[in-house]
Amino acid sequence: MNYEQRLSPHFTLGEFLRSGTAIRHNIRNVPSAHPQDGLTNDELIANLTRLCTEVLEPLRRRVGRVTITSGYRCKELNARVGGVPKSHHLQGLAADIYVSSTAMAERYAQLLRLYTPCDELIIEPVGDRRKRWVHVSVKQK
């Protein structure tokens, strides 16, 4: 897969495939390496493109740079990071976006609710003062 492939004007495929956890555990985080997961590379690209164009680009137009901390996860990687078994990340329909503060998370959430058809919108980790992220997803078609 071409990590430099554009999914939308400001997002590349590589942003959604790269994972420090995958590197540390030698997990190849692409669908073709895990056919048992039931997703093809083409389906992943279509899903990620939709996520980018419908949710992430509208947010970026309003806030500037948007940093993806987690995108697609094969089942093995999802288990390693403690993701839920039916996570939208498994289909390339979800992304976690870095935010530097609770106020920033709340602003992003408000904009996502107003201007995008996001399906899930979760500020994580709840009740924790560590680094935060906003989880967003779109419904599967």
Short mmCIF file of N, CA, C and O in Angstrom, two decimals:
data_model
loop_
_atom_site.label_atom_id
_atom_site.label_comp_id
_atom_site.label_asym_id
_atom_site.label_seq_id
_atom_site.Cartn_x
_atom_site.Cartn_y
_atom_site.Cartn_z
N MET A 1 0.85 -1.18 0.00
CA MET A 1 0.00 0.00 0.00
C MET A 1 0.90 1.24 0.00
O MET A 1 1.95 1.25 0.63
N ASN A 2 0.43 2.27 -0.65
CA ASN A 2 1.17 3.52 -0.76
C ASN A 2 0.79 4.44 0.40
O ASN A 2 -0.28 5.03 0.40
N TYR A 3 1.67 4.57 1.37
CA TYR A 3 1.41 5.39 2.55
C TYR A 3 1.22 6.87 2.21
O TYR A 3 0.62 7.61 2.98
N GLU A 4 1.71 7.29 1.06
CA GLU A 4 1.58 8.70 0.65
C GLU A 4 0.29 8.97 -0.13
O GLU A 4 0.01 10.11 -0.48
N GLN A 5 -0.51 7.94 -0.40
CA GLN A 5 -1.76 8.12 -1.14
C GLN A 5 -2.66 9.09 -0.42
O GLN A 5 -2.92 8.97 0.78
N ARG A 6 -3.17 10.08 -1.14
CA ARG A 6 -4.09 11.06 -0.58
C ARG A 6 -5.49 10.46 -0.49
O ARG A 6 -6.01 9.93 -1.46
N LEU A 7 -6.08 10.59 0.70
CA LEU A 7 -7.47 10.18 0.90
C LEU A 7 -8.40 11.38 0.76
O LEU A 7 -9.59 11.23 0.50
N SER A 8 -7.84 12.55 0.98
CA SER A 8 -8.53 13.83 0.87
C SER A 8 -7.43 14.88 0.76
O SER A 8 -6.24 14.55 0.85
N PRO A 9 -7.77 16.15 0.59
CA PRO A 9 -6.71 17.15 0.42
C PRO A 9 -5.65 17.20 1.52
O PRO A 9 -4.50 17.50 1.26
N HIS A 10 -6.01 16.89 2.76
CA HIS A 10 -5.07 17.04 3.86
C HIS A 10 -4.71 15.76 4.61
O HIS A 10 -4.00 15.83 5.61
N PHE A 11 -5.18 14.62 4.15
CA PHE A 11 -4.91 13.37 4.87
C PHE A 11 -4.38 12.31 3.92
O PHE A 11 -4.87 12.16 2.81
N THR A 12 -3.37 11.57 4.42
CA THR A 12 -2.78 10.48 3.64
C THR A 12 -3.09 9.14 4.29
O THR A 12 -3.37 9.06 5.49
N LEU A 13 -3.00 8.11 3.50
CA LEU A 13 -3.25 6.76 3.98
C LEU A 13 -2.32 6.40 5.15
O LEU A 13 -2.75 5.80 6.12
N GLY A 14 -1.08 6.80 5.06
CA GLY A 14 -0.11 6.47 6.10
C GLY A 14 -0.50 6.96 7.48
O GLY A 14 -0.19 6.31 8.49
N GLU A 15 -1.19 8.10 7.56
CA GLU A 15 -1.61 8.62 8.86
C GLU A 15 -2.55 7.65 9.58
O GLU A 15 -2.64 7.68 10.80
N PHE A 16 -3.26 6.83 8.82
CA PHE A 16 -4.24 5.92 9.38
C PHE A 16 -3.72 4.49 9.57
O PHE A 16 -4.39 3.67 10.18
N LEU A 17 -2.54 4.22 9.03
CA LEU A 17 -1.96 2.87 9.15
C LEU A 17 -0.83 2.80 10.16
O LEU A 17 -0.59 1.75 10.75
N ARG A 18 -0.15 3.91 10.37
CA ARG A 18 1.01 3.90 11.27
C ARG A 18 0.58 3.73 12.72
O ARG A 18 -0.41 4.29 13.16
N SER A 19 1.39 2.96 13.45
CA SER A 19 1.09 2.71 14.86
C SER A 19 2.38 2.32 15.58
O SER A 19 3.04 1.36 15.17
N GLY A 20 2.68 3.04 16.64
CA GLY A 20 3.84 2.68 17.46
C GLY A 20 3.69 1.30 18.05
O GLY A 20 4.65 0.54 18.13
N THR A 21 2.48 0.96 18.47
CA THR A 21 2.24 -0.38 19.05
C THR A 21 2.47 -1.45 18.00
O THR A 21 3.07 -2.49 18.28
N ALA A 22 2.02 -1.22 16.77
CA ALA A 22 2.24 -2.19 15.69
C ALA A 22 3.74 -2.37 15.44
O ALA A 22 4.20 -3.51 15.27
N ILE A 23 4.48 -1.29 15.45
CA ILE A 23 5.92 -1.38 15.23
C ILE A 23 6.58 -2.18 16.36
O ILE A 23 7.37 -3.09 16.11
N ARG A 24 6.24 -1.85 17.60
CA ARG A 24 6.85 -2.53 18.76
C ARG A 24 6.55 -4.03 18.77
O ARG A 24 7.36 -4.81 19.24
N HIS A 25 5.38 -4.43 18.26
CA HIS A 25 4.98 -5.84 18.31
C HIS A 25 5.07 -6.52 16.94
O HIS A 25 4.55 -7.62 16.76
N ASN A 26 5.71 -5.83 15.98
CA ASN A 26 5.92 -6.39 14.65
C ASN A 26 4.60 -6.86 14.00
O ASN A 26 4.51 -7.97 13.48
N ILE A 27 3.59 -6.00 14.07
CA ILE A 27 2.28 -6.28 13.47
C ILE A 27 2.19 -5.49 12.16
O ILE A 27 2.37 -4.27 12.15
N ARG A 28 1.94 -6.17 11.08
CA ARG A 28 1.74 -5.50 9.78
C ARG A 28 0.28 -5.04 9.72
O ARG A 28 -0.63 -5.85 9.54
N ASN A 29 0.06 -3.76 9.89
CA ASN A 29 -1.27 -3.20 10.04
C ASN A 29 -1.89 -2.79 8.70
O ASN A 29 -2.16 -1.62 8.44
N VAL A 30 -2.12 -3.77 7.84
CA VAL A 30 -2.82 -3.58 6.57
C VAL A 30 -3.74 -4.78 6.37
O VAL A 30 -3.41 -5.90 6.77
N PRO A 31 -4.92 -4.57 5.79
CA PRO A 31 -5.86 -5.69 5.62
C PRO A 31 -5.30 -6.89 4.89
O PRO A 31 -5.59 -8.03 5.26
N SER A 32 -4.49 -6.67 3.87
CA SER A 32 -3.98 -7.80 3.09
C SER A 32 -3.11 -8.74 3.93
O SER A 32 -2.96 -9.91 3.58
N ALA A 33 -2.57 -8.26 5.04
CA ALA A 33 -1.77 -9.12 5.92
C ALA A 33 -2.64 -9.91 6.88
O ALA A 33 -2.15 -10.80 7.58
N HIS A 34 -3.94 -9.61 6.92
CA HIS A 34 -4.87 -10.26 7.84
C HIS A 34 -6.18 -10.59 7.12
O HIS A 34 -7.25 -10.08 7.50
N PRO A 35 -6.15 -11.44 6.09
CA PRO A 35 -7.37 -11.73 5.33
C PRO A 35 -8.49 -12.30 6.19
O PRO A 35 -9.67 -12.12 5.89
N GLN A 36 -8.13 -12.96 7.29
CA GLN A 36 -9.15 -13.51 8.19
C GLN A 36 -10.00 -12.42 8.84
O GLN A 36 -11.09 -12.70 9.35
N ASP A 37 -9.54 -11.17 8.82
CA ASP A 37 -10.31 -10.07 9.41
C ASP A 37 -11.49 -9.66 8.52
O ASP A 37 -12.38 -8.93 8.98
N GLY A 38 -11.50 -10.09 7.26
CA GLY A 38 -12.65 -9.86 6.39
C GLY A 38 -12.72 -8.49 5.73
O GLY A 38 -13.81 -8.06 5.34
N LEU A 39 -11.61 -7.80 5.59
CA LEU A 39 -11.58 -6.48 4.96
C LEU A 39 -10.49 -6.48 3.90
O LEU A 39 -9.39 -6.98 4.14
N THR A 40 -10.78 -5.91 2.74
CA THR A 40 -9.76 -5.81 1.70
C THR A 40 -9.10 -4.43 1.77
O THR A 40 -9.64 -3.49 2.36
N ASN A 41 -7.95 -4.32 1.13
CA ASN A 41 -7.26 -3.03 1.06
C ASN A 41 -8.15 -1.98 0.38
O ASN A 41 -8.22 -0.84 0.84
N ASP A 42 -8.84 -2.37 -0.68
CA ASP A 42 -9.72 -1.43 -1.40
C ASP A 42 -10.88 -0.98 -0.53
O ASP A 42 -11.25 0.20 -0.56
N GLU A 43 -11.47 -1.89 0.24
CA GLU A 43 -12.57 -1.51 1.14
C GLU A 43 -12.06 -0.54 2.21
O GLU A 43 -12.74 0.43 2.55
N LEU A 44 -10.87 -0.81 2.73
CA LEU A 44 -10.29 0.08 3.74
C LEU A 44 -10.10 1.48 3.17
O LEU A 44 -10.50 2.46 3.80
N ILE A 45 -9.53 1.58 2.00
CA ILE A 45 -9.28 2.89 1.39
C ILE A 45 -10.60 3.62 1.15
O ILE A 45 -10.70 4.82 1.41
N ALA A 46 -11.62 2.92 0.70
CA ALA A 46 -12.93 3.55 0.49
C ALA A 46 -13.50 4.07 1.81
O ALA A 46 -14.02 5.19 1.87
N ASN A 47 -13.42 3.27 2.87
CA ASN A 47 -13.94 3.69 4.17
C ASN A 47 -13.17 4.88 4.73
O ASN A 47 -13.76 5.84 5.24
N LEU A 48 -11.84 4.83 4.65
CA LEU A 48 -11.03 5.93 5.17
C LEU A 48 -11.25 7.21 4.36
O LEU A 48 -11.29 8.30 4.93
N THR A 49 -11.42 7.07 3.06
CA THR A 49 -11.69 8.24 2.22
C THR A 49 -12.99 8.90 2.65
O THR A 49 -13.08 10.13 2.78
N ARG A 50 -14.00 8.11 2.91
CA ARG A 50 -15.29 8.64 3.37
C ARG A 50 -15.13 9.33 4.73
O ARG A 50 -15.66 10.43 4.95
N LEU A 51 -14.42 8.70 5.66
CA LEU A 51 -14.17 9.30 6.97
C LEU A 51 -13.47 10.65 6.81
O LEU A 51 -13.85 11.64 7.45
N CYS A 52 -12.48 10.69 5.94
CA CYS A 52 -11.75 11.94 5.73
C CYS A 52 -12.62 13.03 5.11
O CYS A 52 -12.64 14.16 5.60
N THR A 53 -13.32 12.70 4.04
CA THR A 53 -14.08 13.73 3.32
C THR A 53 -15.31 14.20 4.09
O THR A 53 -15.62 15.38 4.08
N GLU A 54 -15.99 13.28 4.79
CA GLU A 54 -17.23 13.65 5.48
C GLU A 54 -17.02 14.20 6.88
O GLU A 54 -17.84 14.99 7.37
N VAL A 55 -15.95 13.79 7.56
CA VAL A 55 -15.77 14.16 8.97
C VAL A 55 -14.49 14.97 9.22
O VAL A 55 -14.54 16.05 9.80
N LEU A 56 -13.37 14.45 8.79
CA LEU A 56 -12.11 15.07 9.17
C LEU A 56 -11.79 16.35 8.40
O LEU A 56 -11.30 17.33 8.98
N GLU A 57 -12.07 16.40 7.11
CA GLU A 57 -11.84 17.63 6.34
C GLU A 57 -12.72 18.78 6.83
O GLU A 57 -12.23 19.89 7.00
N PRO A 58 -14.03 18.56 7.07
CA PRO A 58 -14.83 19.66 7.61
C PRO A 58 -14.30 20.19 8.95
O PRO A 58 -14.33 21.40 9.20
N LEU A 59 -13.79 19.30 9.79
CA LEU A 59 -13.20 19.74 11.05
C LEU A 59 -11.93 20.55 10.77
O LEU A 59 -11.73 21.63 11.34
N ARG A 60 -11.09 20.05 9.91
CA ARG A 60 -9.83 20.73 9.62
C ARG A 60 -10.07 22.12 9.05
O ARG A 60 -9.33 23.06 9.36
N ARG A 61 -11.07 22.29 8.21
CA ARG A 61 -11.37 23.61 7.66
C ARG A 61 -11.68 24.61 8.76
O ARG A 61 -11.46 25.81 8.60
N ARG A 62 -12.17 24.14 9.89
CA ARG A 62 -12.56 25.04 10.98
C ARG A 62 -11.49 25.22 12.05
O ARG A 62 -11.50 26.22 12.75
N VAL A 63 -10.58 24.26 12.20
CA VAL A 63 -9.61 24.34 13.30
C VAL A 63 -8.15 24.34 12.84
O VAL A 63 -7.25 24.57 13.65
N GLY A 64 -7.89 24.08 11.58
CA GLY A 64 -6.50 23.96 11.13
C GLY A 64 -6.04 22.52 11.25
O GLY A 64 -6.82 21.59 11.10
N ARG A 65 -4.79 22.34 11.56
CA ARG A 65 -4.20 20.99 11.59
C ARG A 65 -4.97 20.04 12.50
O ARG A 65 -5.35 20.41 13.61
N VAL A 66 -5.17 18.82 12.02
CA VAL A 66 -5.82 17.76 12.78
C VAL A 66 -4.84 16.58 12.78
O VAL A 66 -4.44 16.11 11.72
N THR A 67 -4.45 16.12 13.98
CA THR A 67 -3.47 15.05 14.11
C THR A 67 -4.14 13.75 14.47
O THR A 67 -4.79 13.65 15.51
N ILE A 68 -3.97 12.75 13.63
CA ILE A 68 -4.55 11.42 13.85
C ILE A 68 -3.59 10.61 14.73
O ILE A 68 -2.43 10.44 14.39
N THR A 69 -4.10 10.12 15.85
CA THR A 69 -3.27 9.27 16.72
C THR A 69 -3.55 7.80 16.53
O THR A 69 -2.72 6.96 16.87
N SER A 70 -4.72 7.47 16.00
CA SER A 70 -5.06 6.08 15.71
C SER A 70 -6.13 6.06 14.63
O SER A 70 -7.11 6.80 14.71
N GLY A 71 -5.91 5.24 13.62
CA GLY A 71 -6.88 5.12 12.53
C GLY A 71 -7.28 3.67 12.39
O GLY A 71 -7.82 3.06 13.31
N TYR A 72 -6.96 3.08 11.24
CA TYR A 72 -7.27 1.67 11.02
C TYR A 72 -6.46 0.80 11.97
O TYR A 72 -5.29 1.06 12.25
N ARG A 73 -7.11 -0.26 12.46
CA ARG A 73 -6.42 -1.28 13.27
C ARG A 73 -6.88 -2.65 12.81
O ARG A 73 -8.08 -2.92 12.77
N CYS A 74 -5.93 -3.53 12.49
CA CYS A 74 -6.29 -4.93 12.29
C CYS A 74 -6.72 -5.48 13.65
O CYS A 74 -6.48 -4.85 14.69
N LYS A 75 -7.35 -6.65 13.67
CA LYS A 75 -7.84 -7.22 14.93
C LYS A 75 -6.72 -7.43 15.94
O LYS A 75 -6.89 -7.18 17.13
N GLU A 76 -5.56 -7.88 15.47
CA GLU A 76 -4.44 -8.13 16.37
C GLU A 76 -3.99 -6.83 17.04
O GLU A 76 -3.77 -6.79 18.25
N LEU A 77 -3.86 -5.76 16.27
CA LEU A 77 -3.46 -4.47 16.83
C LEU A 77 -4.54 -3.92 17.76
O LEU A 77 -4.24 -3.41 18.84
N ASN A 78 -5.78 -4.05 17.36
CA ASN A 78 -6.89 -3.57 18.19
C ASN A 78 -6.87 -4.23 19.56
O ASN A 78 -7.05 -3.57 20.58
N ALA A 79 -6.61 -5.53 19.60
CA ALA A 79 -6.53 -6.24 20.88
C ALA A 79 -5.34 -5.73 21.69
O ALA A 79 -5.46 -5.54 22.91
N ARG A 80 -4.22 -5.49 21.04
CA ARG A 80 -3.01 -5.01 21.73
C ARG A 80 -3.22 -3.65 22.40
O ARG A 80 -2.66 -3.38 23.45
N VAL A 81 -4.01 -2.78 21.76
CA VAL A 81 -4.22 -1.44 22.33
C VAL A 81 -5.43 -1.38 23.25
O VAL A 81 -5.76 -0.32 23.78
N GLY A 82 -6.10 -2.52 23.44
CA GLY A 82 -7.27 -2.55 24.33
C GLY A 82 -8.54 -2.02 23.71
O GLY A 82 -9.45 -1.60 24.41
N GLY A 83 -8.63 -2.05 22.37
CA GLY A 83 -9.83 -1.60 21.69
C GLY A 83 -10.99 -2.56 21.89
O GLY A 83 -10.78 -3.75 22.15
N VAL A 84 -12.19 -2.05 21.75
CA VAL A 84 -13.37 -2.90 21.90
C VAL A 84 -13.46 -3.86 20.70
O VAL A 84 -13.04 -3.51 19.59
N PRO A 85 -13.98 -5.06 20.90
CA PRO A 85 -13.98 -6.08 19.83
C PRO A 85 -14.69 -5.67 18.53
O PRO A 85 -14.32 -6.13 17.47
N LYS A 86 -15.68 -4.82 18.59
CA LYS A 86 -16.40 -4.40 17.38
C LYS A 86 -16.10 -2.95 17.02
O LYS A 86 -16.93 -2.26 16.44
N SER A 87 -14.91 -2.49 17.34
CA SER A 87 -14.49 -1.12 17.08
C SER A 87 -14.62 -0.74 15.61
O SER A 87 -14.32 -1.55 14.72
N HIS A 88 -15.05 0.48 15.35
CA HIS A 88 -15.10 1.00 13.98
C HIS A 88 -13.69 1.14 13.39
O HIS A 88 -13.54 1.22 12.18
N HIS A 89 -12.67 1.16 14.24
CA HIS A 89 -11.29 1.21 13.75
C HIS A 89 -10.98 -0.02 12.88
O HIS A 89 -10.18 0.06 11.96
N LEU A 90 -11.62 -1.15 13.17
CA LEU A 90 -11.37 -2.39 12.44
C LEU A 90 -11.77 -2.31 10.98
O LEU A 90 -11.29 -3.09 10.15
N GLN A 91 -12.67 -1.39 10.66
CA GLN A 91 -13.15 -1.23 9.29
C GLN A 91 -12.60 0.04 8.63
O GLN A 91 -12.94 0.34 7.49
N GLY A 92 -11.80 0.81 9.37
CA GLY A 92 -11.32 2.08 8.83
C GLY A 92 -12.40 3.15 8.84
O GLY A 92 -12.37 4.09 8.04
N LEU A 93 -13.34 3.02 9.75
CA LEU A 93 -14.45 3.97 9.85
C LEU A 93 -14.31 4.90 11.06
O LEU A 93 -15.23 5.66 11.36
N ALA A 94 -13.16 4.84 11.76
CA ALA A 94 -12.97 5.65 12.95
C ALA A 94 -11.54 6.18 13.01
O ALA A 94 -10.62 5.58 12.45
N ALA A 95 -11.40 7.29 13.71
CA ALA A 95 -10.08 7.86 13.97
C ALA A 95 -10.09 8.49 15.35
O ALA A 95 -11.13 8.97 15.82
N ASP A 96 -8.93 8.48 15.98
CA ASP A 96 -8.72 9.21 17.22
C ASP A 96 -7.89 10.43 16.87
O ASP A 96 -6.88 10.32 16.17
N ILE A 97 -8.32 11.60 17.35
CA ILE A 97 -7.69 12.87 17.03
C ILE A 97 -7.06 13.43 18.29
O ILE A 97 -7.72 13.55 19.33
N TYR A 98 -5.79 13.79 18.23
CA TYR A 98 -5.09 14.38 19.37
C TYR A 98 -5.67 15.74 19.71
O TYR A 98 -5.94 16.56 18.83
N VAL A 99 -5.88 15.98 21.00
CA VAL A 99 -6.26 17.29 21.51
C VAL A 99 -5.38 17.60 22.71
O VAL A 99 -5.02 16.71 23.47
N SER A 100 -5.04 18.87 22.90
CA SER A 100 -4.10 19.24 23.95
C SER A 100 -4.76 19.58 25.27
O SER A 100 -4.07 19.72 26.29
N SER A 101 -6.08 19.71 25.28
CA SER A 101 -6.77 20.08 26.51
C SER A 101 -8.23 19.67 26.45
O SER A 101 -8.76 19.38 25.36
N THR A 102 -8.87 19.69 27.60
CA THR A 102 -10.30 19.39 27.65
C THR A 102 -11.08 20.43 26.85
O THR A 102 -12.02 20.10 26.12
N ALA A 103 -10.67 21.70 26.95
CA ALA A 103 -11.36 22.76 26.22
C ALA A 103 -11.27 22.52 24.71
O ALA A 103 -12.27 22.69 23.99
N MET A 104 -10.11 22.12 24.24
CA MET A 104 -9.94 21.82 22.82
C MET A 104 -10.81 20.63 22.42
O MET A 104 -11.45 20.64 21.36
N ALA A 105 -10.86 19.61 23.25
CA ALA A 105 -11.69 18.43 22.98
C ALA A 105 -13.15 18.83 22.87
O ALA A 105 -13.86 18.38 21.96
N GLU A 106 -13.60 19.67 23.77
CA GLU A 106 -15.00 20.10 23.75
C GLU A 106 -15.30 20.94 22.52
O GLU A 106 -16.37 20.81 21.93
N ARG A 107 -14.36 21.78 22.11
CA ARG A 107 -14.55 22.59 20.91
C ARG A 107 -14.64 21.70 19.67
O ARG A 107 -15.52 21.87 18.82
N TYR A 108 -13.72 20.74 19.55
CA TYR A 108 -13.76 19.81 18.42
C TYR A 108 -15.09 19.05 18.41
O TYR A 108 -15.70 18.89 17.36
N ALA A 109 -15.51 18.58 19.57
CA ALA A 109 -16.76 17.82 19.65
C ALA A 109 -17.94 18.67 19.19
O ALA A 109 -18.81 18.20 18.44
N GLN A 110 -17.97 19.92 19.62
CA GLN A 110 -19.06 20.81 19.22
C GLN A 110 -19.06 21.00 17.69
O GLN A 110 -20.11 20.91 17.05
N LEU A 111 -17.91 21.24 17.11
CA LEU A 111 -17.83 21.43 15.66
C LEU A 111 -18.20 20.16 14.90
O LEU A 111 -18.88 20.22 13.87
N LEU A 112 -17.75 19.02 15.39
CA LEU A 112 -18.08 17.75 14.74
C LEU A 112 -19.58 17.50 14.77
O LEU A 112 -20.17 17.05 13.78
N ARG A 113 -20.22 17.80 15.90
CA ARG A 113 -21.68 17.62 16.00
C ARG A 113 -22.42 18.53 15.04
O ARG A 113 -23.43 18.15 14.44
N LEU A 114 -21.95 19.77 14.91
CA LEU A 114 -22.63 20.76 14.09
C LEU A 114 -22.44 20.55 12.59
O LEU A 114 -23.36 20.79 11.80
N TYR A 115 -21.24 20.15 12.18
CA TYR A 115 -20.89 20.20 10.77
C TYR A 115 -20.59 18.87 10.10
O TYR A 115 -20.24 18.85 8.92
N THR A 116 -20.70 17.76 10.82
CA THR A 116 -20.38 16.47 10.20
C THR A 116 -21.43 15.42 10.57
O THR A 116 -22.11 15.55 11.58
N PRO A 117 -21.50 14.36 9.77
CA PRO A 117 -22.42 13.26 10.08
C PRO A 117 -21.74 12.18 10.93
O PRO A 117 -21.93 10.99 10.69
N CYS A 118 -20.92 12.60 11.91
CA CYS A 118 -20.21 11.59 12.69
C CYS A 118 -21.21 10.72 13.46
O CYS A 118 -22.26 11.18 13.89
N ASP A 119 -20.88 9.46 13.57
CA ASP A 119 -21.73 8.46 14.21
C ASP A 119 -21.40 8.37 15.70
O ASP A 119 -22.27 8.46 16.55
N GLU A 120 -20.12 8.17 16.00
CA GLU A 120 -19.66 8.13 17.39
C GLU A 120 -18.79 9.35 17.63
O GLU A 120 -18.01 9.75 16.77
N LEU A 121 -18.91 9.91 18.81
CA LEU A 121 -18.10 11.04 19.21
C LEU A 121 -17.82 10.89 20.69
O LEU A 121 -18.73 11.02 21.51
N ILE A 122 -16.57 10.55 21.03
CA ILE A 122 -16.22 10.26 22.42
C ILE A 122 -14.94 11.01 22.77
O ILE A 122 -13.94 10.90 22.04
N ILE A 123 -14.96 11.75 23.87
CA ILE A 123 -13.75 12.39 24.38
C ILE A 123 -13.11 11.39 25.34
O ILE A 123 -13.74 10.97 26.31
N GLU A 124 -11.86 10.99 25.05
CA GLU A 124 -11.21 9.96 25.85
C GLU A 124 -9.86 10.44 26.35
O GLU A 124 -9.28 11.33 25.76
N PRO A 125 -9.26 9.86 27.34
CA PRO A 125 -9.91 8.98 28.31
C PRO A 125 -10.77 9.79 29.26
O PRO A 125 -10.38 10.87 29.69
N VAL A 126 -11.91 9.30 29.57
CA VAL A 126 -12.88 9.99 30.42
C VAL A 126 -12.35 10.02 31.86
O VAL A 126 -11.88 9.02 32.38
N GLY A 127 -12.41 11.19 32.48
CA GLY A 127 -12.01 11.32 33.88
C GLY A 127 -10.53 11.17 34.15
O GLY A 127 -10.13 10.89 35.27
N ASP A 128 -9.71 11.37 33.15
CA ASP A 128 -8.27 11.18 33.31
C ASP A 128 -7.56 12.46 32.86
O ASP A 128 -7.98 13.09 31.91
N ARG A 129 -6.49 12.82 33.53
CA ARG A 129 -5.78 14.06 33.20
C ARG A 129 -4.65 13.84 32.20
O ARG A 129 -3.96 14.78 31.84
N ARG A 130 -4.44 12.61 31.77
CA ARG A 130 -3.39 12.34 30.79
C ARG A 130 -3.75 12.93 29.43
O ARG A 130 -4.76 13.59 29.28
N LYS A 131 -2.93 12.63 28.43
CA LYS A 131 -3.22 13.08 27.08
C LYS A 131 -4.64 12.67 26.70
O LYS A 131 -5.10 11.61 27.06
N ARG A 132 -5.28 13.53 25.95
CA ARG A 132 -6.66 13.27 25.53
C ARG A 132 -6.74 13.12 24.02
O ARG A 132 -5.87 13.58 23.30
N TRP A 133 -7.81 12.49 23.60
CA TRP A 133 -8.10 12.42 22.18
C TRP A 133 -9.61 12.41 22.01
O TRP A 133 -10.36 12.14 22.94
N VAL A 134 -10.03 12.70 20.80
CA VAL A 134 -11.45 12.64 20.44
C VAL A 134 -11.58 11.51 19.44
O VAL A 134 -10.89 11.46 18.43
N HIS A 135 -12.45 10.57 19.76
CA HIS A 135 -12.75 9.43 18.88
C HIS A 135 -13.95 9.81 18.04
O HIS A 135 -14.98 10.22 18.57
N VAL A 136 -13.81 9.70 16.71
CA VAL A 136 -14.92 9.97 15.79
C VAL A 136 -15.08 8.80 14.83
O VAL A 136 -14.11 8.12 14.50
N SER A 137 -16.30 8.57 14.41
CA SER A 137 -16.52 7.53 13.39
C SER A 137 -17.69 7.91 12.51
O SER A 137 -18.47 8.81 12.83
N VAL A 138 -17.79 7.21 11.38
CA VAL A 138 -18.94 7.33 10.48
C VAL A 138 -19.59 5.97 10.40
O VAL A 138 -18.95 4.94 10.60
N LYS A 139 -20.88 5.96 10.10
CA LYS A 139 -21.60 4.69 9.97
C LYS A 139 -21.14 3.93 8.75
O LYS A 139 -20.78 4.51 7.73
N GLN A 140 -21.16 2.62 8.88
CA GLN A 140 -20.84 1.77 7.74
C GLN A 140 -22.00 1.81 6.76
O GLN A 140 -23.17 1.80 7.17
N LYS A 141 -21.69 1.90 5.47
CA LYS A 141 -22.77 1.93 4.45
C LYS A 141 -23.18 0.54 4.08
O LYS A 141 -22.50 -0.40 4.19
#
